PDB file of C-alpha atoms in Angstrom:
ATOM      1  CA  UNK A   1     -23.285-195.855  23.026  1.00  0.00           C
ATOM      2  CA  UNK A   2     -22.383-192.259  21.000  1.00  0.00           C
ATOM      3  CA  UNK A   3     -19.893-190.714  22.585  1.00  0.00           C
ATOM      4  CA  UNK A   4     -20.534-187.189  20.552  1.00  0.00           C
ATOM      5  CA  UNK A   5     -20.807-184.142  22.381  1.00  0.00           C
ATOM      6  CA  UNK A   6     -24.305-182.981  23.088  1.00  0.00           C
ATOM      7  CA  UNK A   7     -24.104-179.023  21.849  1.00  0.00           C
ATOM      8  CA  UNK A   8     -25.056-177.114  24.526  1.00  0.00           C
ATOM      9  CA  UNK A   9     -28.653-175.378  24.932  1.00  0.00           C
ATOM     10  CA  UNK A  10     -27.850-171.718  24.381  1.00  0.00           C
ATOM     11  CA  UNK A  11     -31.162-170.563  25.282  1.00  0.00           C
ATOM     12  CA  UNK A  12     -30.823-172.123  28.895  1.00  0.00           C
ATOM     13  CA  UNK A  13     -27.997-170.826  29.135  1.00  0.00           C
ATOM     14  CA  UNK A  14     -29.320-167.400  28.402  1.00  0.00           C
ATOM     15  CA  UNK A  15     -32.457-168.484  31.184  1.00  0.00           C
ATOM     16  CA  UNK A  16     -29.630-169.362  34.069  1.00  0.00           C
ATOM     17  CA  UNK A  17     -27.491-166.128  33.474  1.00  0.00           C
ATOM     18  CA  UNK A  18     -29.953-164.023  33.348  1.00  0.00           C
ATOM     19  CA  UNK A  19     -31.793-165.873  36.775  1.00  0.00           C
ATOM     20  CA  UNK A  20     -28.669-165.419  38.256  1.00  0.00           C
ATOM     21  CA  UNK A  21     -28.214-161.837  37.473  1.00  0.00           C
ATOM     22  CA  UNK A  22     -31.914-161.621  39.098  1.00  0.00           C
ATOM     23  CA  UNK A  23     -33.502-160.212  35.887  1.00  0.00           C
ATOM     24  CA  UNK A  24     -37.014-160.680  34.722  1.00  0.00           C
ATOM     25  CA  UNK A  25     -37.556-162.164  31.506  1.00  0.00           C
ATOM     26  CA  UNK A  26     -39.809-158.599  30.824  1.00  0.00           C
ATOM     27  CA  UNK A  27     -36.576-156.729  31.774  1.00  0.00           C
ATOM     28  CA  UNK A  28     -34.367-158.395  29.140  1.00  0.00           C
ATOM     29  CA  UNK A  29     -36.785-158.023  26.764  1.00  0.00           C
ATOM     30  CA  UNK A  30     -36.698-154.453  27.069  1.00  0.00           C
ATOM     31  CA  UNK A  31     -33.477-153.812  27.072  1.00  0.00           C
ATOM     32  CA  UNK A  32     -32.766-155.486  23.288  1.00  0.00           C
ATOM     33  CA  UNK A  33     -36.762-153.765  21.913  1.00  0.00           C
ATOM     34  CA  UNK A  34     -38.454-156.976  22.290  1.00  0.00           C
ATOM     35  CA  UNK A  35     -41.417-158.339  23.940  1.00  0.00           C
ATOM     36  CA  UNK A  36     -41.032-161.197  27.479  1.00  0.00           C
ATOM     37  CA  UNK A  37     -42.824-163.750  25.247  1.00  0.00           C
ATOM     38  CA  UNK A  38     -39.925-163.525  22.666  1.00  0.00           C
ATOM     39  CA  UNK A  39     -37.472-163.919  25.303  1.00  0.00           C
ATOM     40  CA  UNK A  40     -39.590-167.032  26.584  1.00  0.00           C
ATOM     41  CA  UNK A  41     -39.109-168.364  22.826  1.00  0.00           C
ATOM     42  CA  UNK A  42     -35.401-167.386  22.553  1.00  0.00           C
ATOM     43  CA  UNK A  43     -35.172-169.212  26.049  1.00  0.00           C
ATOM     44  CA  UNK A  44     -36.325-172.350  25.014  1.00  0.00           C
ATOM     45  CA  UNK A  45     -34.304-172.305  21.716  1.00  0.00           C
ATOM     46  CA  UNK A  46     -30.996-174.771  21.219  1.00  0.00           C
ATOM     47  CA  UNK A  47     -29.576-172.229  18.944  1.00  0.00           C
ATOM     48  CA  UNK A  48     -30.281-168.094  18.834  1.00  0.00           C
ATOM     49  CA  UNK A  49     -29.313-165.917  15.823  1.00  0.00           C
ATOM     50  CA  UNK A  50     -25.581-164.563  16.599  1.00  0.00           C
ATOM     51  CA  UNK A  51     -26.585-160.692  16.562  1.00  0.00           C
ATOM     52  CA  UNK A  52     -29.335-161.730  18.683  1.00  0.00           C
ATOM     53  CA  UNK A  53     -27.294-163.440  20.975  1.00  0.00           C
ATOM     54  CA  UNK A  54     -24.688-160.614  20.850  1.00  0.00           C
ATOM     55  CA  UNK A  55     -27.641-157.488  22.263  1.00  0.00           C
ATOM     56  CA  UNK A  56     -28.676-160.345  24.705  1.00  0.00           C
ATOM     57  CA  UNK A  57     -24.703-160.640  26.035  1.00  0.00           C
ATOM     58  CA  UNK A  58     -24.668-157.108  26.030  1.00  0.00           C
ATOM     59  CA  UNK A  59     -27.962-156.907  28.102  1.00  0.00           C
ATOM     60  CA  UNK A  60     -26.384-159.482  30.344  1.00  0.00           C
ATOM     61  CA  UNK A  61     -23.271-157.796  30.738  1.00  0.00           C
ATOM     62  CA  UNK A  62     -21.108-160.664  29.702  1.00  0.00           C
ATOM     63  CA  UNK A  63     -19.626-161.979  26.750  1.00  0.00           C
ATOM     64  CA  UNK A  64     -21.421-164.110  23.572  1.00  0.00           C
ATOM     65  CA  UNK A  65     -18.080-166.560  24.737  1.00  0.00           C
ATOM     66  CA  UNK A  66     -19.747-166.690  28.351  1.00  0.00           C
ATOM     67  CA  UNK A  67     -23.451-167.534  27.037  1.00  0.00           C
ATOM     68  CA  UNK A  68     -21.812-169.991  24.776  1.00  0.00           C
ATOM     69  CA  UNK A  69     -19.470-172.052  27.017  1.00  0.00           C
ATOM     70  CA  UNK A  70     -21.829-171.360  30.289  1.00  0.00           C
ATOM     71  CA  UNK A  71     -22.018-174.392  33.116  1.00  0.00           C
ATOM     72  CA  UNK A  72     -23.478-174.843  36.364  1.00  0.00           C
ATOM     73  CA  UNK A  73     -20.038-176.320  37.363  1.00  0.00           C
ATOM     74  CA  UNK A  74     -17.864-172.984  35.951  1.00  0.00           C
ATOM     75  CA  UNK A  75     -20.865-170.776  38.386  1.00  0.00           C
ATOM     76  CA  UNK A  76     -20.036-173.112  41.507  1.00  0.00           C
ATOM     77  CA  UNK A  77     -16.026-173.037  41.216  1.00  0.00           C
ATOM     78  CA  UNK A  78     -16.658-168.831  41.008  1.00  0.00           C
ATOM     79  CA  UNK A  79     -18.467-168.709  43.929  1.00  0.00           C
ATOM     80  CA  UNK A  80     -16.630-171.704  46.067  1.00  0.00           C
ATOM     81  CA  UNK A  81     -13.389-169.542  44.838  1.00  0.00           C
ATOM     82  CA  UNK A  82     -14.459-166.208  45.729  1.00  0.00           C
ATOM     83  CA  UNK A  83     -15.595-167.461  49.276  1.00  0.00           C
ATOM     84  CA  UNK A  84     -12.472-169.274  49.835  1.00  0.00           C
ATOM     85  CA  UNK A  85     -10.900-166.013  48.893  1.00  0.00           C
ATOM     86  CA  UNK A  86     -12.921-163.418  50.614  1.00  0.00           C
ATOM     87  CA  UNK A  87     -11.356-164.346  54.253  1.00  0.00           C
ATOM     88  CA  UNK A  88      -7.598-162.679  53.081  1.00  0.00           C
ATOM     89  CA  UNK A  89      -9.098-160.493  50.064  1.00  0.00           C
ATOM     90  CA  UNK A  90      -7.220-162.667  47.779  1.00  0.00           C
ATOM     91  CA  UNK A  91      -3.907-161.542  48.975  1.00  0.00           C
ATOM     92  CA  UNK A  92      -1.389-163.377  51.219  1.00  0.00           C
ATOM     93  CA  UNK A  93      -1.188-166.461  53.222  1.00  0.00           C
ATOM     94  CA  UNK A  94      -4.861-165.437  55.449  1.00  0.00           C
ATOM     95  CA  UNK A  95      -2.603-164.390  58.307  1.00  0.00           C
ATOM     96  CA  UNK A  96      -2.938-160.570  57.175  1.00  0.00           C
ATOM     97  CA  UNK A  97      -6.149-158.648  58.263  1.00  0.00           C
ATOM     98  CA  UNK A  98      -6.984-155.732  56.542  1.00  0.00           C
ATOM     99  CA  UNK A  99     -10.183-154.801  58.511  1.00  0.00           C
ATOM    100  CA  UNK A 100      -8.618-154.539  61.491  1.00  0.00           C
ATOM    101  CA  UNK A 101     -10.334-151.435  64.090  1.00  0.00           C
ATOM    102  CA  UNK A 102      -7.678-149.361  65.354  1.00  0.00           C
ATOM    103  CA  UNK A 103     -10.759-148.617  67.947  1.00  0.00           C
ATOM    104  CA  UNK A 104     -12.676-150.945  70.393  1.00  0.00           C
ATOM    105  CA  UNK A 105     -15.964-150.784  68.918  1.00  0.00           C
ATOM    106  CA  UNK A 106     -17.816-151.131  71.931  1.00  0.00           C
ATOM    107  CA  UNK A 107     -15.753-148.105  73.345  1.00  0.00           C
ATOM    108  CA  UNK A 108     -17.869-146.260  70.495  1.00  0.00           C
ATOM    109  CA  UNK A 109     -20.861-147.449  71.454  1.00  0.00           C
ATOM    110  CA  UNK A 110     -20.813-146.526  74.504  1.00  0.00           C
ATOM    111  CA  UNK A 111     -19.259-142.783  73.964  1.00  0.00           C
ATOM    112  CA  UNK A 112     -22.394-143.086  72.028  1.00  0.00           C
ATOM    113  CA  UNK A 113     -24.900-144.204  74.196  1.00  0.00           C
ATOM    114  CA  UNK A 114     -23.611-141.686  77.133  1.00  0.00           C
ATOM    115  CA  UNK A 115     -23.749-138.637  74.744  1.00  0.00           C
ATOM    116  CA  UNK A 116     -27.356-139.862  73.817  1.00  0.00           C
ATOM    117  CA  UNK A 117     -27.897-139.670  77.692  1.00  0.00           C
ATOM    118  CA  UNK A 118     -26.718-136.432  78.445  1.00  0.00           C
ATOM    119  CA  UNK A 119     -28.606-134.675  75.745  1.00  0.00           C
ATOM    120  CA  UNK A 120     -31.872-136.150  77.188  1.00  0.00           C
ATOM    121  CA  UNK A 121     -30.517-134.728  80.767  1.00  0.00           C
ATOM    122  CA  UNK A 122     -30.005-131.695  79.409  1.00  0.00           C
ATOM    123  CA  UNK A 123     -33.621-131.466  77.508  1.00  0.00           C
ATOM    124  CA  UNK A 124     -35.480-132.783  80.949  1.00  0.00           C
ATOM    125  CA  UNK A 125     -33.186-129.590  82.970  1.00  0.00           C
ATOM    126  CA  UNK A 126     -34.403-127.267  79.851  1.00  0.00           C
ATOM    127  CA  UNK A 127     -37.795-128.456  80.094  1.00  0.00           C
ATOM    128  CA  UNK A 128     -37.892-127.702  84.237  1.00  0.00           C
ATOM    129  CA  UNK A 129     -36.721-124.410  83.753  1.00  0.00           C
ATOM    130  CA  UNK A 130     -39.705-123.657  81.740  1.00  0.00           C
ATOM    131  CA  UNK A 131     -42.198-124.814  83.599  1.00  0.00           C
ATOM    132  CA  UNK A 132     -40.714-122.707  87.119  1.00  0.00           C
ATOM    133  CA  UNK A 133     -41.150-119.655  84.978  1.00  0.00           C
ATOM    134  CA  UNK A 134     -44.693-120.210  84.623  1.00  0.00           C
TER     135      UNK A 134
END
């Protein structure tokens, strides 16, 4: 059994960045003045020419080192991290709320809903006034 490193398939990792950014092979291709079936190619490539591979990052908005060294595993660990983070913005133990109201929202709903009543009061009293001067 080899135990030497498989080296990684740079043009699937172009595919799954650029799925992930939710961009059509047709877009990339346009943005670095070449055609979707090129991109198709480049996709299923092991290895892409380093100036290629350097419009493409650009394209992508990341970095040739983020193509290069991309992994399902590295996505997953962003996302589970962010999530885990998202609940205290990063900051703090999670006992700190920075989206607190300093309002009842429902208050505001209905200060709302009764000015949304009164105008329609005030159109129907409008409305009879008119029609008693005919």
């Amino acid at each position: 059994m080899s135990t030497a490193t498989k080296p990684r398939h740079i043009g699937r990792n172009i595919s799954r960045i650029r799925e992930l950014r939710g961009m059509k092979q047709e877009i990339l291709g346009e943005a670095i003045g070449t055609s979707q079936k090129n991109i198709s190619v480049i996709e299923s490539s092991e290895t892409v020419d380093p100036e290629k591979l350097k419009e493409i990052a650009k394209a992508l908005g990341v970095t040739v080192e983020a193509i290069e060294n991309f992994s399902e595993e590295s996505v997953f660990n962003f996302f589970n991290n962010f999530y885990d983070n998202s609940a205290n913005n990063g900051q703090g133990n999670g006992n700190t709320n920075h989206n607190a109201c300093n309002f009842n929202p429902l208050d505001k709903v209905v200060e709302l809903y009764e000015r949304l009543v009164q105008a329609e009061k005030d159109k129907v009293e409008y409305l009879e006034k008119l029609m008693k001067g005919k």
